[in-house]
Amino acid sequence: MAAEADFLARYRAVSNKLKKRFLRKPNVAEASEQFGQLAKELKQQDCLQYAAFCNLAMARCEQTLFNAPGEALALTDAARLFLSSEKENRALQAPGFDEHLQAALNCYSFAIKVYIEINQPVMAASLCLELGNELKEMNRPGEACVHYQRAAELQTQTPIEAFLSMGEMATCKILTRDYDGALSVFTEMQLMCQERGLQLPGTNTPVGAFLDIVAKCEISRVLLLMLLEPPPQKLLPEHAQTLERYAWESFDPHSQVTFLPENTFLLLQSVVMACQEKDTESLKSLQTELWPFLSAEQNHLLHLVVQERITPSGQGI
């Protein structure tokens, strides 16, 4: 209690310096520095929420001084402190109303707004990603998805980073069982990557990191289509075109999908045929063969496809 009283006394003392007095302008820069010093001391004493409040006061001072980068930095520090305090409460299983989390979300939101106003979209996007990662770690993928989407929108000048943010968004949709939403994100990613990515001269084949992204999207889209099983009348043209590439009738060794290894393509083609023929035993065997070629997320989707064939849940479109 003594430490708390001391903190309040010092906080009030600094705040009083900001009050307007007759023929005397308040020294805002000095007050900002003192709030920052008090925040450091409180952080060292593990009084994280009090330190965050001091950083908020510091941000207000920087706003008065028209120092936007300083304001954004102070808001970001406050957001991280509120978030750390929320994590401590959860680790202790203390009852609460997520008040520190809400405070952190507000601070992040204001900091992102400041960075956008001073034309620093990369910094704004990095905060969106940071917040998305934190929410995902706290088992809130639905809320994290919104921030990953905003990050992708801010990363128009850096395509690779934008695709990675969209990939995180698709992962969150899979975690919340929004498979249709995940399919839409992967489809948009693949189309954008093929349009904006670097390509081999004279071909439509992407190269480098763009090739990896297109391959990941292609595999995930095929697996999601097998999981959702949309009826022909609800199958979008781009999805129908994808499935046609894996049909035996239209198979042509010379027109094979160039962005997938031959082994992976043939196994994926067999999965599509096994699903269409409802051959569960073949599907189980193919799952074992495909396992080393897929990422953890894709293996999860393949597992769901197999489970859906064994015990149909009726959760498809």
mmCIF file of C-alpha atoms in Angstrom:
data_model
loop_
_atom_site.group_PDB
_atom_site.id
_atom_site.type_symbol
_atom_site.label_atom_id
_atom_site.label_comp_id
_atom_site.label_asym_id
_atom_site.label_seq_id
_atom_site.Cartn_x
_atom_site.Cartn_y
_atom_site.Cartn_z
ATOM 1 C CA MET A 1 0.000 0.000 0.000
ATOM 2 C CA ALA A 2 2.900 2.339 0.803
ATOM 3 C CA ALA A 3 4.349 1.838 -2.683
ATOM 4 C CA GLU A 4 0.913 2.497 -4.207
ATOM 5 C CA ALA A 5 0.460 5.673 -2.164
ATOM 6 C CA ASP A 6 3.938 6.849 -3.159
ATOM 7 C CA PHE A 7 3.132 6.202 -6.817
ATOM 8 C CA LEU A 8 -0.116 8.173 -6.612
ATOM 9 C CA ALA A 9 1.584 11.069 -4.853
ATOM 10 C CA ARG A 10 4.320 11.275 -7.486
ATOM 11 C CA TYR A 11 1.794 10.889 -10.305
ATOM 12 C CA ARG A 12 -0.304 13.756 -8.921
ATOM 13 C CA ALA A 13 2.795 15.899 -8.412
ATOM 14 C CA VAL A 14 3.788 15.513 -12.067
ATOM 15 C CA SER A 15 0.187 16.013 -13.232
ATOM 16 C CA ASN A 16 -0.052 19.270 -11.241
ATOM 17 C CA LYS A 17 2.883 20.635 -13.209
ATOM 18 C CA LEU A 18 0.719 20.440 -16.338
ATOM 19 C CA LYS A 19 -1.998 22.722 -14.922
ATOM 20 C CA LYS A 20 -2.151 26.121 -16.555
ATOM 21 C CA ARG A 21 -1.128 28.970 -14.265
ATOM 22 C CA PHE A 22 -1.356 32.712 -14.696
ATOM 23 C CA LEU A 23 1.429 34.005 -16.980
ATOM 24 C CA ARG A 24 3.184 30.649 -16.896
ATOM 25 C CA LYS A 25 3.198 27.880 -19.468
ATOM 26 C CA PRO A 26 3.451 24.301 -18.182
ATOM 27 C CA ASN A 27 6.690 22.454 -18.980
ATOM 28 C CA VAL A 28 5.148 19.533 -20.910
ATOM 29 C CA ALA A 29 8.488 18.099 -22.036
ATOM 30 C CA GLU A 30 9.725 17.838 -18.426
ATOM 31 C CA ALA A 31 6.447 16.232 -17.333
ATOM 32 C CA SER A 32 6.681 13.684 -20.151
ATOM 33 C CA GLU A 33 10.214 12.775 -19.075
ATOM 34 C CA GLN A 34 9.128 12.376 -15.436
ATOM 35 C CA PHE A 35 6.153 10.179 -16.401
ATOM 36 C CA GLY A 36 8.561 8.029 -18.415
ATOM 37 C CA GLN A 37 10.951 7.710 -15.463
ATOM 38 C CA LEU A 38 8.081 6.784 -13.127
ATOM 39 C CA ALA A 39 6.904 4.158 -15.638
ATOM 40 C CA LYS A 40 10.384 2.566 -15.690
ATOM 41 C CA GLU A 41 10.535 2.390 -11.887
ATOM 42 C CA LEU A 42 7.053 0.857 -11.639
ATOM 43 C CA LYS A 43 7.901 -1.703 -14.308
ATOM 44 C CA GLN A 44 10.984 -2.733 -12.317
ATOM 45 C CA GLN A 45 8.719 -3.165 -9.261
ATOM 46 C CA ASP A 46 6.404 -5.374 -11.363
ATOM 47 C CA CYS A 47 3.518 -2.878 -11.083
ATOM 48 C CA LEU A 48 2.724 -3.287 -14.755
ATOM 49 C CA GLN A 49 -0.711 -1.661 -14.940
ATOM 50 C CA TYR A 50 0.500 1.442 -13.056
ATOM 51 C CA ALA A 51 3.491 1.677 -15.385
ATOM 52 C CA ALA A 52 1.075 1.480 -18.317
ATOM 53 C CA PHE A 53 -0.968 4.393 -16.942
ATOM 54 C CA CYS A 54 2.240 6.452 -16.703
ATOM 55 C CA ASN A 55 3.019 5.635 -20.330
ATOM 56 C CA LEU A 56 -0.481 6.782 -21.281
ATOM 57 C CA ALA A 57 0.138 10.094 -19.497
ATOM 58 C CA MET A 58 3.459 10.332 -21.352
ATOM 59 C CA ALA A 59 1.621 9.741 -24.663
ATOM 60 C CA ARG A 60 -0.756 12.627 -23.879
ATOM 61 C CA CYS A 61 2.226 14.877 -23.220
ATOM 62 C CA GLU A 62 3.853 13.859 -26.522
ATOM 63 C CA GLN A 63 0.571 14.583 -28.304
ATOM 64 C CA THR A 64 0.554 18.080 -26.791
ATOM 65 C CA LEU A 65 4.115 18.564 -28.064
ATOM 66 C CA PHE A 66 3.003 17.376 -31.550
ATOM 67 C CA ASN A 67 5.571 14.560 -31.355
ATOM 68 C CA ALA A 68 3.623 11.794 -33.138
ATOM 69 C CA PRO A 69 6.429 9.154 -33.144
ATOM 70 C CA GLY A 70 6.930 9.681 -29.386
ATOM 71 C CA GLU A 71 3.184 9.424 -28.804
ATOM 72 C CA ALA A 72 2.949 6.173 -30.794
ATOM 73 C CA LEU A 73 5.930 4.690 -28.929
ATOM 74 C CA ALA A 74 4.452 5.555 -25.515
ATOM 75 C CA LEU A 75 1.081 4.081 -26.531
ATOM 76 C CA THR A 76 2.798 0.892 -27.734
ATOM 77 C CA ASP A 77 4.689 0.557 -24.429
ATOM 78 C CA ALA A 78 1.423 1.039 -22.514
ATOM 79 C CA ALA A 79 -0.310 -1.603 -24.667
ATOM 80 C CA ARG A 80 2.452 -4.158 -24.038
ATOM 81 C CA LEU A 81 2.389 -3.499 -20.292
ATOM 82 C CA PHE A 82 -1.396 -3.887 -20.105
ATOM 83 C CA LEU A 83 -1.075 -7.123 -22.107
ATOM 84 C CA SER A 84 1.630 -8.464 -19.760
ATOM 85 C CA SER A 85 -0.587 -7.622 -16.795
ATOM 86 C CA GLU A 86 -3.483 -9.509 -18.402
ATOM 87 C CA LYS A 87 -1.241 -12.553 -18.959
ATOM 88 C CA GLU A 88 -0.156 -12.493 -15.294
ATOM 89 C CA ASN A 89 -3.800 -12.429 -14.171
ATOM 90 C CA ARG A 90 -4.608 -15.373 -16.429
ATOM 91 C CA ALA A 91 -1.580 -17.328 -15.226
ATOM 92 C CA LEU A 92 -2.794 -16.801 -11.634
ATOM 93 C CA GLN A 93 -6.372 -17.656 -12.740
ATOM 94 C CA ALA A 94 -7.505 -14.448 -11.067
ATOM 95 C CA PRO A 95 -11.134 -13.423 -11.706
ATOM 96 C CA GLY A 96 -11.575 -10.390 -13.938
ATOM 97 C CA PHE A 97 -13.418 -8.789 -16.819
ATOM 98 C CA ASP A 98 -10.492 -8.663 -19.305
ATOM 99 C CA GLU A 99 -10.097 -4.981 -18.401
ATOM 100 C CA HIS A 100 -6.348 -5.001 -19.022
ATOM 101 C CA LEU A 101 -6.846 -6.730 -22.355
ATOM 102 C CA GLN A 102 -9.391 -4.110 -23.406
ATOM 103 C CA ALA A 103 -7.013 -1.338 -22.341
ATOM 104 C CA ALA A 104 -4.230 -2.978 -24.387
ATOM 105 C CA LEU A 105 -6.497 -3.235 -27.461
ATOM 106 C CA ASN A 106 -7.377 0.460 -27.176
ATOM 107 C CA CYS A 107 -3.708 1.473 -26.852
ATOM 108 C CA TYR A 108 -2.699 -0.644 -29.854
ATOM 109 C CA SER A 109 -5.588 0.834 -31.850
ATOM 110 C CA PHE A 110 -4.553 4.431 -31.084
ATOM 111 C CA ALA A 111 -0.868 3.697 -31.810
ATOM 112 C CA ILE A 112 -1.792 2.150 -35.188
ATOM 113 C CA LYS A 113 -3.949 5.192 -35.972
ATOM 114 C CA VAL A 114 -1.048 7.561 -35.166
ATOM 115 C CA TYR A 115 1.353 5.627 -37.433
ATOM 116 C CA ILE A 116 -1.174 5.709 -40.293
ATOM 117 C CA GLU A 117 -1.625 9.479 -39.826
ATOM 118 C CA ILE A 118 2.146 10.082 -40.111
ATOM 119 C CA ASN A 119 2.314 7.839 -43.197
ATOM 120 C CA GLN A 120 4.175 4.908 -41.658
ATOM 121 C CA PRO A 121 2.055 1.913 -42.774
ATOM 122 C CA VAL A 122 4.882 -0.575 -42.149
ATOM 123 C CA MET A 123 5.000 0.326 -38.437
ATOM 124 C CA ALA A 124 1.192 0.203 -38.255
ATOM 125 C CA ALA A 125 1.172 -3.223 -39.917
ATOM 126 C CA SER A 126 3.833 -4.540 -37.515
ATOM 127 C CA LEU A 127 1.628 -3.553 -34.554
ATOM 128 C CA CYS A 128 -1.391 -5.245 -36.192
ATOM 129 C CA LEU A 129 0.686 -8.429 -36.558
ATOM 130 C CA GLU A 130 1.957 -8.181 -32.975
ATOM 131 C CA LEU A 131 -1.588 -7.825 -31.657
ATOM 132 C CA GLY A 132 -2.829 -10.664 -33.866
ATOM 133 C CA ASN A 133 -0.064 -12.965 -32.614
ATOM 134 C CA GLU A 134 -0.836 -12.113 -28.986
ATOM 135 C CA LEU A 135 -4.563 -12.761 -29.401
ATOM 136 C CA LYS A 136 -3.890 -16.019 -31.237
ATOM 137 C CA GLU A 137 -1.588 -17.115 -28.417
ATOM 138 C CA MET A 138 -4.369 -16.273 -25.929
ATOM 139 C CA ASN A 139 -6.679 -18.636 -27.848
ATOM 140 C CA ARG A 140 -8.711 -15.834 -29.456
ATOM 141 C CA PRO A 141 -8.258 -16.658 -33.184
ATOM 142 C CA GLY A 142 -11.529 -15.014 -34.181
ATOM 143 C CA GLU A 143 -10.361 -11.628 -32.861
ATOM 144 C CA ALA A 144 -6.815 -12.153 -34.156
ATOM 145 C CA CYS A 145 -8.136 -12.699 -37.692
ATOM 146 C CA VAL A 146 -9.349 -9.079 -37.914
ATOM 147 C CA HIS A 147 -5.902 -7.711 -37.061
ATOM 148 C CA TYR A 148 -4.116 -10.014 -39.536
ATOM 149 C CA GLN A 149 -6.503 -8.795 -42.227
ATOM 150 C CA ARG A 150 -5.743 -5.163 -41.374
ATOM 151 C CA ALA A 151 -2.010 -5.909 -41.458
ATOM 152 C CA ALA A 152 -2.358 -7.402 -44.953
ATOM 153 C CA GLU A 153 -4.267 -4.298 -46.128
ATOM 154 C CA LEU A 154 -1.460 -2.050 -44.828
ATOM 155 C CA GLN A 155 1.267 -4.132 -46.518
ATOM 156 C CA THR A 156 0.338 -3.329 -50.112
ATOM 157 C CA GLN A 157 3.907 -2.181 -50.851
ATOM 158 C CA THR A 158 5.433 -5.423 -49.490
ATOM 159 C CA PRO A 159 3.625 -8.342 -51.196
ATOM 160 C CA ILE A 160 5.483 -11.191 -49.446
ATOM 161 C CA GLU A 161 4.637 -9.804 -45.980
ATOM 162 C CA ALA A 162 1.025 -9.251 -47.083
ATOM 163 C CA PHE A 163 0.734 -12.900 -48.199
ATOM 164 C CA LEU A 164 2.192 -14.093 -44.880
ATOM 165 C CA SER A 165 -0.398 -12.004 -42.988
ATOM 166 C CA MET A 166 -3.161 -13.480 -45.168
ATOM 167 C CA GLY A 167 -1.788 -16.945 -44.383
ATOM 168 C CA GLU A 168 -2.152 -16.201 -40.659
ATOM 169 C CA MET A 169 -5.694 -14.990 -41.336
ATOM 170 C CA ALA A 170 -6.528 -18.287 -43.086
ATOM 171 C CA THR A 171 -5.034 -20.227 -40.155
ATOM 172 C CA CYS A 172 -7.300 -18.349 -37.728
ATOM 173 C CA LYS A 173 -10.333 -19.157 -39.867
ATOM 174 C CA ILE A 174 -9.376 -22.850 -39.798
ATOM 175 C CA LEU A 175 -8.993 -22.680 -35.995
ATOM 176 C CA THR A 176 -12.509 -21.207 -35.731
ATOM 177 C CA ARG A 177 -13.800 -23.867 -38.180
ATOM 178 C CA ASP A 178 -14.696 -21.257 -40.786
ATOM 179 C CA TYR A 179 -13.482 -23.497 -43.604
ATOM 180 C CA ASP A 180 -15.395 -21.614 -46.279
ATOM 181 C CA GLY A 181 -13.726 -18.370 -45.151
ATOM 182 C CA ALA A 182 -10.307 -20.049 -45.167
ATOM 183 C CA LEU A 183 -10.921 -21.297 -48.716
ATOM 184 C CA SER A 184 -11.756 -17.744 -49.841
ATOM 185 C CA VAL A 185 -8.561 -16.370 -48.278
ATOM 186 C CA PHE A 186 -6.337 -19.050 -49.856
ATOM 187 C CA THR A 187 -8.006 -18.495 -53.248
ATOM 188 C CA GLU A 188 -7.452 -14.724 -53.037
ATOM 189 C CA MET A 189 -3.843 -15.295 -51.949
ATOM 190 C CA GLN A 190 -3.111 -17.603 -54.869
ATOM 191 C CA LEU A 191 -4.679 -15.296 -57.471
ATOM 192 C CA MET A 192 -2.841 -12.233 -56.085
ATOM 193 C CA CYS A 193 0.436 -14.139 -55.934
ATOM 194 C CA GLN A 194 0.129 -15.277 -59.544
ATOM 195 C CA GLU A 195 -0.708 -11.719 -60.641
ATOM 196 C CA ARG A 196 1.805 -9.727 -58.558
ATOM 197 C CA GLY A 197 4.589 -12.238 -57.966
ATOM 198 C CA LEU A 198 7.842 -12.602 -59.880
ATOM 199 C CA GLN A 199 7.507 -15.036 -62.791
ATOM 200 C CA LEU A 200 9.799 -16.920 -65.140
ATOM 201 C CA PRO A 201 10.171 -14.997 -68.430
ATOM 202 C CA GLY A 202 7.568 -16.071 -70.985
ATOM 203 C CA THR A 203 5.585 -18.216 -68.494
ATOM 204 C CA ASN A 204 2.976 -17.835 -65.755
ATOM 205 C CA THR A 205 5.096 -19.846 -63.300
ATOM 206 C CA PRO A 206 6.032 -17.881 -60.149
ATOM 207 C CA VAL A 207 9.552 -18.139 -58.725
ATOM 208 C CA GLY A 208 11.198 -18.081 -55.303
ATOM 209 C CA ALA A 209 9.024 -17.368 -52.279
ATOM 210 C CA PHE A 210 6.029 -16.703 -54.547
ATOM 211 C CA LEU A 211 6.251 -20.297 -55.841
ATOM 212 C CA ASP A 212 6.182 -21.645 -52.264
ATOM 213 C CA ILE A 213 3.126 -19.516 -51.420
ATOM 214 C CA VAL A 214 1.220 -20.600 -54.560
ATOM 215 C CA ALA A 215 2.024 -24.282 -53.842
ATOM 216 C CA LYS A 216 0.846 -23.939 -50.230
ATOM 217 C CA CYS A 217 -2.398 -22.257 -51.335
ATOM 218 C CA GLU A 218 -3.054 -24.887 -54.029
ATOM 219 C CA ILE A 219 -2.706 -27.831 -51.615
ATOM 220 C CA SER A 220 -4.775 -26.151 -48.876
ATOM 221 C CA ARG A 221 -7.515 -25.199 -51.356
ATOM 222 C CA VAL A 222 -7.801 -28.753 -52.725
ATOM 223 C CA LEU A 223 -8.033 -30.187 -49.192
ATOM 224 C CA LEU A 224 -10.625 -27.599 -48.132
ATOM 225 C CA LEU A 225 -12.707 -28.353 -51.239
ATOM 226 C CA MET A 226 -12.576 -32.060 -50.356
ATOM 227 C CA LEU A 227 -13.667 -31.218 -46.813
ATOM 228 C CA LEU A 228 -16.520 -28.868 -47.776
ATOM 229 C CA GLU A 229 -17.734 -30.884 -50.809
ATOM 230 C CA PRO A 230 -19.719 -27.994 -52.333
ATOM 231 C CA PRO A 231 -22.447 -29.168 -54.758
ATOM 232 C CA PRO A 232 -21.885 -28.346 -58.459
ATOM 233 C CA GLN A 233 -24.420 -25.497 -58.404
ATOM 234 C CA LYS A 234 -22.505 -23.764 -55.577
ATOM 235 C CA LEU A 235 -19.020 -24.427 -56.946
ATOM 236 C CA LEU A 236 -17.345 -21.165 -57.967
ATOM 237 C CA PRO A 237 -15.605 -21.116 -61.385
ATOM 238 C CA GLU A 238 -12.104 -20.750 -59.866
ATOM 239 C CA HIS A 239 -12.731 -23.765 -57.613
ATOM 240 C CA ALA A 240 -14.115 -25.845 -60.471
ATOM 241 C CA GLN A 241 -11.034 -24.964 -62.528
ATOM 242 C CA THR A 242 -8.800 -26.146 -59.666
ATOM 243 C CA LEU A 243 -10.583 -29.496 -59.337
ATOM 244 C CA GLU A 244 -10.428 -30.041 -63.096
ATOM 245 C CA ARG A 245 -6.633 -30.107 -62.863
ATOM 246 C CA TYR A 246 -6.890 -33.198 -60.643
ATOM 247 C CA ALA A 247 -9.456 -35.156 -62.694
ATOM 248 C CA TRP A 248 -8.157 -38.342 -64.395
ATOM 249 C CA GLU A 249 -10.190 -37.625 -67.537
ATOM 250 C CA SER A 250 -8.344 -34.367 -68.169
ATOM 251 C CA PHE A 251 -4.942 -35.646 -67.077
ATOM 252 C CA ASP A 252 -2.135 -34.722 -69.423
ATOM 253 C CA PRO A 253 1.462 -35.311 -68.253
ATOM 254 C CA HIS A 254 2.611 -32.257 -70.240
ATOM 255 C CA SER A 255 0.064 -29.917 -68.626
ATOM 256 C CA GLN A 256 0.784 -30.928 -65.039
ATOM 257 C CA VAL A 257 0.634 -28.217 -62.354
ATOM 258 C CA THR A 258 4.116 -26.710 -62.605
ATOM 259 C CA PHE A 259 4.273 -25.258 -59.089
ATOM 260 C CA LEU A 260 3.874 -28.630 -57.308
ATOM 261 C CA PRO A 261 6.426 -31.479 -57.206
ATOM 262 C CA GLU A 262 5.298 -34.392 -59.377
ATOM 263 C CA ASN A 263 5.047 -36.747 -56.396
ATOM 264 C CA THR A 264 2.838 -34.352 -54.420
ATOM 265 C CA PHE A 265 0.651 -33.622 -57.449
ATOM 266 C CA LEU A 266 0.001 -37.319 -58.163
ATOM 267 C CA LEU A 267 -0.777 -38.104 -54.512
ATOM 268 C CA LEU A 268 -3.113 -35.101 -54.275
ATOM 269 C CA GLN A 269 -4.797 -36.210 -57.486
ATOM 270 C CA SER A 270 -5.320 -39.650 -55.943
ATOM 271 C CA VAL A 271 -6.853 -38.022 -52.840
ATOM 272 C CA VAL A 272 -9.355 -36.134 -55.017
ATOM 273 C CA MET A 273 -10.316 -39.323 -56.850
ATOM 274 C CA ALA A 274 -10.596 -41.323 -53.601
ATOM 275 C CA CYS A 275 -12.906 -38.658 -52.148
ATOM 276 C CA GLN A 276 -15.074 -38.613 -55.276
ATOM 277 C CA GLU A 277 -15.284 -42.416 -55.240
ATOM 278 C CA LYS A 278 -15.810 -42.405 -51.411
ATOM 279 C CA ASP A 279 -12.948 -44.920 -51.070
ATOM 280 C CA THR A 280 -12.092 -44.505 -47.370
ATOM 281 C CA GLU A 281 -9.433 -47.231 -47.235
ATOM 282 C CA SER A 282 -7.472 -45.714 -50.130
ATOM 283 C CA LEU A 283 -7.797 -42.304 -48.474
ATOM 284 C CA LYS A 284 -6.254 -43.627 -45.239
ATOM 285 C CA SER A 285 -3.369 -45.123 -47.199
ATOM 286 C CA LEU A 286 -2.836 -41.867 -49.119
ATOM 287 C CA GLN A 287 -2.860 -39.908 -45.856
ATOM 288 C CA THR A 288 0.190 -41.885 -44.700
ATOM 289 C CA GLU A 289 1.998 -41.303 -47.991
ATOM 290 C CA LEU A 290 1.199 -37.575 -48.149
ATOM 291 C CA TRP A 291 2.076 -36.860 -44.507
ATOM 292 C CA PRO A 292 5.792 -35.993 -45.066
ATOM 293 C CA PHE A 293 4.976 -33.617 -47.955
ATOM 294 C CA LEU A 294 2.443 -31.456 -46.065
ATOM 295 C CA SER A 295 2.685 -28.799 -43.374
ATOM 296 C CA ALA A 296 1.120 -29.343 -39.927
ATOM 297 C CA GLU A 297 -1.919 -27.272 -40.923
ATOM 298 C CA GLN A 298 -2.396 -29.188 -44.194
ATOM 299 C CA ASN A 299 -2.045 -32.525 -42.377
ATOM 300 C CA HIS A 300 -4.759 -31.323 -39.981
ATOM 301 C CA LEU A 301 -7.024 -30.557 -42.952
ATOM 302 C CA LEU A 302 -6.299 -33.967 -44.509
ATOM 303 C CA HIS A 303 -7.095 -35.610 -41.178
ATOM 304 C CA LEU A 304 -10.458 -33.771 -41.126
ATOM 305 C CA VAL A 305 -11.155 -34.968 -44.684
ATOM 306 C CA VAL A 306 -10.510 -38.591 -43.648
ATOM 307 C CA GLN A 307 -12.620 -38.222 -40.481
ATOM 308 C CA GLU A 308 -15.456 -36.685 -42.489
ATOM 309 C CA ARG A 309 -15.490 -39.784 -44.725
ATOM 310 C CA ILE A 310 -15.434 -42.186 -41.754
ATOM 311 C CA THR A 311 -18.012 -40.362 -39.602
ATOM 312 C CA PRO A 312 -19.860 -37.687 -41.680
ATOM 313 C CA SER A 313 -20.762 -34.649 -39.570
ATOM 314 C CA GLY A 314 -22.794 -32.883 -42.232
ATOM 315 C CA GLN A 315 -20.817 -29.680 -41.679
ATOM 316 C CA GLY A 316 -20.023 -29.249 -45.365
ATOM 317 C CA ILE A 317 -21.730 -26.650 -47.558
#
